[in-house]
Short mmCIF file of C-alpha atoms in Angstrom, two decimals:
data_model
loop_
_atom_site.label_atom_id
_atom_site.label_comp_id
_atom_site.label_asym_id
_atom_site.label_seq_id
_atom_site.Cartn_x
_atom_site.Cartn_y
_atom_site.Cartn_z
CA MET T 449 -48.06 -0.69 -20.69
CA LEU T 450 -46.61 -1.29 -17.22
CA ILE T 451 -48.77 -4.39 -16.81
CA TYR T 452 -47.30 -5.87 -20.02
CA ILE T 453 -43.76 -5.13 -18.84
CA ILE T 454 -44.49 -6.85 -15.53
CA LEU T 455 -46.04 -9.81 -17.36
CA ALA T 456 -43.04 -10.14 -19.70
CA LEU T 457 -40.61 -9.96 -16.77
CA SER T 458 -42.70 -12.53 -14.87
CA ASN T 459 -42.49 -14.73 -17.92
CA GLY T 460 -38.71 -14.86 -17.49
CA VAL T 461 -39.11 -15.42 -13.75
CA PHE T 462 -41.49 -18.33 -14.40
CA ILE T 463 -39.09 -19.87 -16.91
CA GLY T 464 -36.35 -19.67 -14.27
CA MET T 465 -38.66 -21.00 -11.55
CA SER T 466 -39.71 -23.98 -13.62
CA ARG T 467 -36.06 -24.71 -14.34
CA ALA T 468 -35.03 -24.43 -10.68
CA ILE T 469 -37.87 -26.63 -9.42
CA ASN T 470 -37.22 -29.27 -12.10
CA GLY T 471 -33.52 -29.11 -11.22
CA LYS T 472 -34.33 -29.82 -7.59
CA LEU T 473 -36.56 -32.72 -8.59
CA SER T 474 -33.85 -34.14 -10.86
CA GLN T 475 -31.52 -34.39 -7.84
CA HIS T 476 -33.96 -36.89 -6.36
CA ILE T 477 -35.42 -38.82 -9.27
CA GLY T 478 -33.14 -38.05 -12.24
CA SER T 479 -33.33 -35.63 -15.17
CA PHE T 480 -35.59 -37.65 -17.45
CA ASN T 481 -38.07 -38.44 -14.69
CA ALA T 482 -38.09 -34.74 -13.83
CA SER T 483 -38.82 -33.97 -17.48
CA LEU T 484 -41.65 -36.53 -17.44
CA SER T 485 -43.16 -34.97 -14.32
CA ASN T 486 -42.80 -31.47 -15.80
CA HIS T 487 -44.66 -32.43 -18.96
CA ILE T 488 -47.47 -34.32 -17.22
CA VAL T 489 -48.06 -31.49 -14.73
CA GLY T 490 -47.81 -28.89 -17.53
CA PHE T 491 -50.28 -30.85 -19.64
CA ILE T 492 -52.74 -31.05 -16.73
CA THR T 493 -52.30 -27.32 -16.00
CA LEU T 494 -53.03 -26.33 -19.59
CA SER T 495 -55.95 -28.79 -19.72
CA LEU T 496 -57.49 -27.09 -16.68
CA LEU T 497 -56.94 -23.65 -18.21
CA PHE T 498 -58.62 -24.95 -21.36
CA LEU T 499 -61.51 -26.59 -19.56
CA PRO T 500 -63.98 -23.74 -20.26
CA VAL T 501 -63.08 -24.00 -23.96
CA PHE T 502 -63.27 -27.78 -24.05
CA ILE T 503 -66.72 -27.98 -22.51
CA GLY T 504 -67.95 -25.27 -24.85
CA LEU T 505 -68.40 -22.52 -22.26
CA TYR T 506 -66.11 -20.29 -24.18
CA PRO T 507 -66.80 -20.27 -27.89
CA THR T 508 -63.65 -19.59 -29.89
CA GLU T 509 -62.31 -20.38 -33.30
CA LEU T 510 -60.25 -23.04 -31.55
CA ASN T 511 -60.55 -26.12 -33.66
CA VAL T 512 -58.64 -29.28 -32.88
CA ASN T 513 -59.26 -30.54 -36.41
CA GLN T 514 -57.06 -27.76 -37.79
CA LEU T 515 -54.13 -29.46 -36.08
CA SER T 516 -54.23 -32.32 -38.58
CA ASN T 517 -53.28 -29.83 -41.31
CA ALA T 518 -49.94 -29.10 -39.61
CA PRO T 519 -46.91 -30.86 -41.08
CA LEU T 520 -45.53 -33.76 -39.07
CA THR T 521 -42.29 -31.88 -38.35
CA ALA T 522 -44.23 -29.22 -36.45
CA TYR T 523 -45.04 -31.87 -33.84
CA LEU T 524 -41.37 -32.50 -33.17
CA GLY T 525 -41.36 -29.48 -30.83
CA GLY T 526 -42.83 -31.67 -28.10
CA VAL T 527 -40.22 -34.37 -28.65
CA ILE T 528 -37.45 -31.79 -28.35
CA GLY T 529 -39.14 -30.38 -25.24
CA ALA T 530 -38.63 -33.67 -23.39
CA LEU T 531 -34.87 -33.47 -24.00
CA TYR T 532 -34.75 -29.73 -23.33
CA VAL T 533 -36.20 -29.99 -19.82
CA ALA T 534 -33.97 -32.97 -18.96
CA ILE T 535 -30.81 -31.13 -20.07
CA ASN T 536 -31.84 -27.97 -18.20
CA SER T 537 -32.45 -29.87 -14.97
CA PHE T 538 -29.16 -31.76 -15.28
CA VAL T 539 -27.06 -28.66 -15.94
CA LEU T 540 -28.78 -26.39 -13.40
CA VAL T 541 -27.79 -28.55 -10.45
CA ARG T 542 -24.17 -28.55 -11.65
CA VAL T 543 -23.53 -24.92 -12.68
CA GLY T 544 -26.27 -23.01 -10.83
CA ALA T 545 -29.35 -21.07 -11.89
CA THR T 546 -27.57 -17.95 -13.18
CA ASN T 547 -25.06 -19.78 -15.35
CA THR T 548 -27.75 -22.10 -16.71
CA ALA T 549 -29.90 -19.11 -17.66
CA LEU T 550 -26.94 -17.34 -19.29
CA LEU T 551 -25.75 -20.37 -21.25
CA VAL T 552 -29.21 -21.43 -22.39
CA ILE T 553 -29.91 -17.85 -23.54
CA SER T 554 -26.57 -17.82 -25.38
CA GLY T 555 -27.29 -21.10 -27.12
CA GLN T 556 -30.79 -19.92 -27.98
CA MET T 557 -29.50 -16.65 -29.45
CA LEU T 558 -26.67 -18.24 -31.45
CA THR T 559 -28.99 -20.90 -32.87
CA GLY T 560 -31.71 -18.34 -33.54
CA VAL T 561 -29.22 -16.25 -35.49
CA MET T 562 -28.17 -19.31 -37.52
CA ILE T 563 -31.79 -20.20 -38.30
CA ASP T 564 -32.54 -16.62 -39.36
CA TYR T 565 -29.33 -16.41 -41.39
CA GLN T 566 -30.28 -19.61 -43.19
CA SER T 567 -33.72 -18.28 -44.05
CA ASP T 568 -32.38 -14.81 -44.95
CA ASN T 569 -34.30 -13.21 -42.10
CA LEU T 570 -31.48 -11.18 -40.57
CA ASN T 571 -32.15 -7.45 -40.41
CA SER T 572 -28.61 -6.34 -39.87
CA LEU T 573 -25.54 -8.49 -40.25
CA LEU T 574 -23.45 -5.88 -38.43
CA PHE T 575 -25.61 -5.70 -35.29
CA THR T 576 -25.97 -9.47 -35.28
CA PHE T 577 -22.20 -9.83 -35.44
CA VAL T 578 -21.71 -7.35 -32.57
CA GLY T 579 -24.32 -9.20 -30.48
CA VAL T 580 -22.83 -12.63 -31.16
CA THR T 581 -19.34 -11.34 -30.33
CA LEU T 582 -20.54 -9.95 -26.98
CA ILE T 583 -22.26 -13.25 -26.15
CA VAL T 584 -19.13 -15.26 -26.93
CA ILE T 585 -17.04 -12.84 -24.83
CA GLY T 586 -19.47 -13.30 -21.92
CA MET T 587 -19.16 -17.07 -22.24
CA ILE T 588 -15.35 -17.19 -22.46
CA LEU T 589 -14.23 -14.31 -20.22
CA PRO T 590 -15.11 -15.79 -16.79
CA SER T 591 -13.09 -18.98 -17.36
CA LYS T 592 -10.17 -17.02 -18.83
CA LEU T 593 -10.01 -14.78 -15.76
CA LYS T 594 -10.13 -17.73 -13.37
CA SER T 595 -7.26 -19.63 -14.98
CA MET H 656 -12.15 -29.17 -15.89
CA LYS H 657 -13.38 -31.59 -18.52
CA ASN H 658 -16.74 -31.74 -16.79
CA ARG H 659 -17.01 -27.97 -16.86
CA TYR H 660 -16.85 -28.06 -20.63
CA LEU H 661 -19.42 -30.83 -20.73
CA ASP H 662 -21.80 -28.65 -18.70
CA LEU H 663 -21.09 -25.68 -20.95
CA VAL H 664 -21.73 -27.65 -24.13
CA LEU H 665 -24.87 -29.27 -22.68
CA ALA H 666 -26.32 -25.92 -21.55
CA LEU H 667 -25.62 -24.38 -24.96
CA LEU H 668 -27.23 -27.42 -26.57
CA GLY H 669 -30.23 -26.81 -24.30
CA GLY H 670 -30.48 -23.28 -25.69
CA SER H 671 -30.19 -24.58 -29.26
CA LEU H 672 -32.96 -27.08 -28.62
CA LEU H 673 -35.07 -24.25 -27.19
CA ALA H 674 -34.61 -22.14 -30.33
CA VAL H 675 -35.57 -25.05 -32.59
CA MET H 676 -38.44 -25.97 -30.29
CA ILE H 677 -39.88 -22.44 -30.35
CA ASN H 678 -39.57 -22.46 -34.14
CA LEU H 679 -41.46 -25.75 -34.46
CA ASN H 680 -44.07 -24.91 -31.82
CA SER H 681 -44.87 -21.60 -33.48
CA ARG H 682 -45.27 -23.44 -36.77
CA LEU H 683 -47.78 -25.68 -35.01
CA ALA H 684 -49.41 -22.57 -33.51
CA GLU H 685 -49.96 -21.17 -37.02
CA PHE H 686 -52.51 -23.92 -37.56
CA THR H 687 -54.30 -23.32 -34.28
CA THR H 688 -53.40 -21.08 -31.33
CA PRO H 689 -50.30 -20.82 -29.11
CA PHE H 690 -52.31 -22.38 -26.26
CA LEU H 691 -53.44 -25.43 -28.15
CA ALA H 692 -50.00 -25.86 -29.71
CA SER H 693 -48.37 -25.83 -26.28
CA TRP H 694 -50.98 -28.24 -24.95
CA VAL H 695 -50.21 -30.68 -27.75
CA ALA H 696 -46.45 -30.15 -27.31
CA HIS H 697 -46.71 -30.92 -23.58
CA GLY H 698 -48.64 -34.10 -24.35
CA ILE H 699 -46.10 -35.25 -26.92
CA GLY H 700 -43.27 -34.25 -24.57
CA ALA H 701 -44.78 -36.37 -21.80
CA ILE H 702 -45.01 -39.40 -24.10
CA MET H 703 -41.44 -38.87 -25.28
CA ALA H 704 -40.10 -38.48 -21.72
CA LEU H 705 -42.00 -41.60 -20.65
CA ALA H 706 -40.47 -43.54 -23.55
CA ILE H 707 -36.96 -42.42 -22.58
CA VAL H 708 -37.54 -43.24 -18.89
CA MET H 709 -38.78 -46.72 -19.84
CA VAL H 710 -35.82 -47.38 -22.14
CA ILE H 711 -33.38 -46.26 -19.44
CA ALA H 712 -35.13 -48.41 -16.82
CA LYS H 713 -34.97 -51.42 -19.11
CA THR H 714 -31.25 -50.95 -19.91
CA LYS H 715 -30.48 -50.49 -16.22
CA ARG H 716 -32.37 -53.61 -15.27
CA SER H 717 -30.50 -55.72 -17.79
CA THR H 718 -27.03 -54.35 -16.96
CA THR H 719 -27.08 -54.02 -13.17
CA THR H 720 -27.69 -56.38 -10.30
CA ASN H 721 -29.95 -55.95 -7.30
CA ASN H 722 -27.10 -54.22 -5.48
CA SER H 723 -27.61 -51.17 -7.65
CA ILE H 724 -30.26 -49.92 -5.25
CA HIS H 725 -27.51 -49.17 -2.75
CA LEU H 726 -25.60 -47.15 -5.31
CA ASN H 727 -28.16 -44.40 -5.08
CA HIS H 728 -26.74 -43.00 -1.86
CA ASN H 729 -25.72 -39.82 -3.69
CA ASN H 730 -29.35 -38.91 -4.18
CA PRO H 731 -31.13 -37.30 -1.25
CA PRO H 732 -33.72 -39.81 -0.05
CA LYS H 733 -37.03 -38.07 -0.60
CA SER H 734 -38.12 -35.45 -3.08
CA PRO H 735 -40.22 -32.62 -1.64
CA LYS H 736 -43.79 -32.60 -2.98
CA TRP H 737 -43.51 -29.09 -4.41
CA SER H 738 -40.62 -30.16 -6.62
CA TYR H 739 -43.14 -32.00 -8.82
CA LEU H 740 -44.86 -28.73 -9.69
CA GLY H 741 -42.22 -27.26 -12.03
CA GLY H 742 -44.60 -27.87 -14.94
CA ILE H 743 -47.05 -25.24 -13.67
CA PRO H 744 -44.86 -22.12 -14.09
CA GLY H 745 -43.54 -23.70 -17.28
CA ALA H 746 -47.03 -24.03 -18.75
CA LEU H 747 -48.03 -20.52 -17.63
CA THR H 748 -45.17 -18.96 -19.61
CA VAL H 749 -47.06 -19.91 -22.78
CA VAL H 750 -50.06 -17.90 -21.61
CA PHE H 751 -47.96 -14.91 -20.56
CA ALA H 752 -45.99 -14.90 -23.79
CA ALA H 753 -49.16 -15.08 -25.89
CA ILE H 754 -50.43 -11.95 -24.12
CA THR H 755 -47.23 -9.89 -24.27
CA VAL H 756 -46.32 -10.80 -27.87
CA ASN H 757 -49.64 -9.30 -28.94
CA SER H 758 -49.10 -6.18 -26.80
CA PRO H 759 -47.07 -3.06 -27.72
CA LEU H 760 -44.02 -4.95 -26.44
CA GLY H 761 -44.15 -7.30 -29.41
CA LEU H 762 -41.92 -10.32 -29.82
CA ALA H 763 -38.69 -8.39 -29.30
CA GLY H 764 -39.82 -6.78 -26.04
CA THR H 765 -41.20 -10.10 -24.79
CA LEU H 766 -37.92 -11.87 -25.52
CA ALA H 767 -35.71 -9.13 -24.05
CA LEU H 768 -37.72 -8.69 -20.84
CA GLY H 769 -38.04 -12.46 -20.44
CA LEU H 770 -34.28 -12.70 -20.65
CA VAL H 771 -33.86 -10.01 -17.98
CA GLY H 772 -36.38 -11.79 -15.75
CA GLN H 773 -34.58 -15.12 -16.18
CA ILE H 774 -31.16 -13.72 -15.31
CA MET H 775 -32.43 -11.66 -12.33
CA PHE H 776 -34.33 -14.64 -10.97
CA GLY H 777 -31.29 -16.87 -11.49
CA THR H 778 -29.06 -14.59 -9.41
CA VAL H 779 -31.67 -14.49 -6.61
CA VAL H 780 -32.02 -18.29 -6.61
CA ASP H 781 -28.24 -18.75 -6.52
CA ASN H 782 -27.59 -16.04 -3.94
CA PHE H 783 -30.12 -17.35 -1.42
CA GLY H 784 -30.04 -21.02 -2.40
CA LEU H 785 -33.79 -21.04 -3.08
CA PHE H 786 -35.69 -24.23 -3.97
CA GLY H 787 -33.26 -26.29 -1.90
CA LEU H 788 -30.43 -25.69 -4.37
CA ASP H 789 -26.80 -24.91 -3.49
CA LYS H 790 -26.09 -21.37 -2.34
CA LYS H 791 -23.83 -19.45 -4.72
CA PRO H 792 -23.46 -15.89 -3.37
CA PHE H 793 -23.63 -13.16 -5.98
CA SER H 794 -20.29 -11.57 -6.79
CA ILE H 795 -19.01 -8.88 -9.12
CA ALA H 796 -17.46 -11.71 -11.14
CA ASN H 797 -21.00 -12.75 -12.14
CA CYS H 798 -21.37 -9.44 -13.97
CA ILE H 799 -18.46 -10.33 -16.25
CA SER H 800 -20.68 -12.89 -17.97
CA ILE H 801 -24.09 -11.32 -17.29
CA LEU H 802 -23.39 -7.91 -18.86
CA PRO H 803 -21.96 -8.93 -22.26
CA ILE H 804 -24.47 -11.77 -22.72
CA ALA H 805 -27.46 -9.60 -21.77
CA VAL H 806 -26.32 -6.64 -23.89
CA GLY H 807 -25.34 -8.88 -26.84
CA SER H 808 -28.68 -10.71 -26.76
CA THR H 809 -30.61 -7.45 -26.55
CA ILE H 810 -28.74 -6.04 -29.57
CA ILE H 811 -29.56 -9.18 -31.56
CA ILE H 812 -33.23 -9.12 -30.51
CA PHE H 813 -33.84 -5.46 -31.35
CA PHE H 814 -31.48 -4.77 -34.24
CA GLY H 815 -30.18 -8.06 -35.63
CA ILE H 816 -33.23 -10.21 -36.29
#
């Protein structure tokens, strides 16, 4: 169990690391170029990880043909990814790593709640409301105290 | 002050995009595996980013003169080689998440711990100015936003959705 906890924590660390490194790169070559670099390097990394599968060393149910069954909208994730990394890099340099993490998490949570509300997937409206309220407080409070 | 709000709105928008992106990528993953879906998404993302970069370059070329080269003095001259490697930890998160989602932690545990990892790492990066970024020493004031956002998100993850 401990190994999974460490892995899940590392996952967050890696998300932050990727964001910080791309932010640094964006200072030199711009946010969209940083996003381009991120996606090319990520694509190569995953290709290398996949290599045993691709050359048939590792037989799995992995079938590229199945992809053609996916609806076209499912492919839009990649398109959004290009914008996502660019925005992250741009904002990180301006507000810092902590604030970027906090705001991106907030936006992710609030949007996730809206998506789940739309599709009637919310477990508890009460807990969701409490959570959303806390997030909004965390976003507003620092600027209120400063001014 | 106006710029502060722009940053805030942009960062929130980033989070919104992330939520939609995860939704779409997991729909793609339903037809294959999380790995292959992420591989495809990275490929499409690269093409999209390249298209944007080319459009921007073209607009710049047609609206600015040769002098524009000298306007870049705000940018530090040379990017360190390691700064091109941000895609590696980014790509690995897909692998990690695929493992932990299918562990006893489940999706909720994966999300919550990932969030903790992100915030902890963010404070370390800021405090020490890692990766050549500006140093922003940790202060108690940071907790004013960290605590409610972390607790609120955790409540939503475990009890709300």
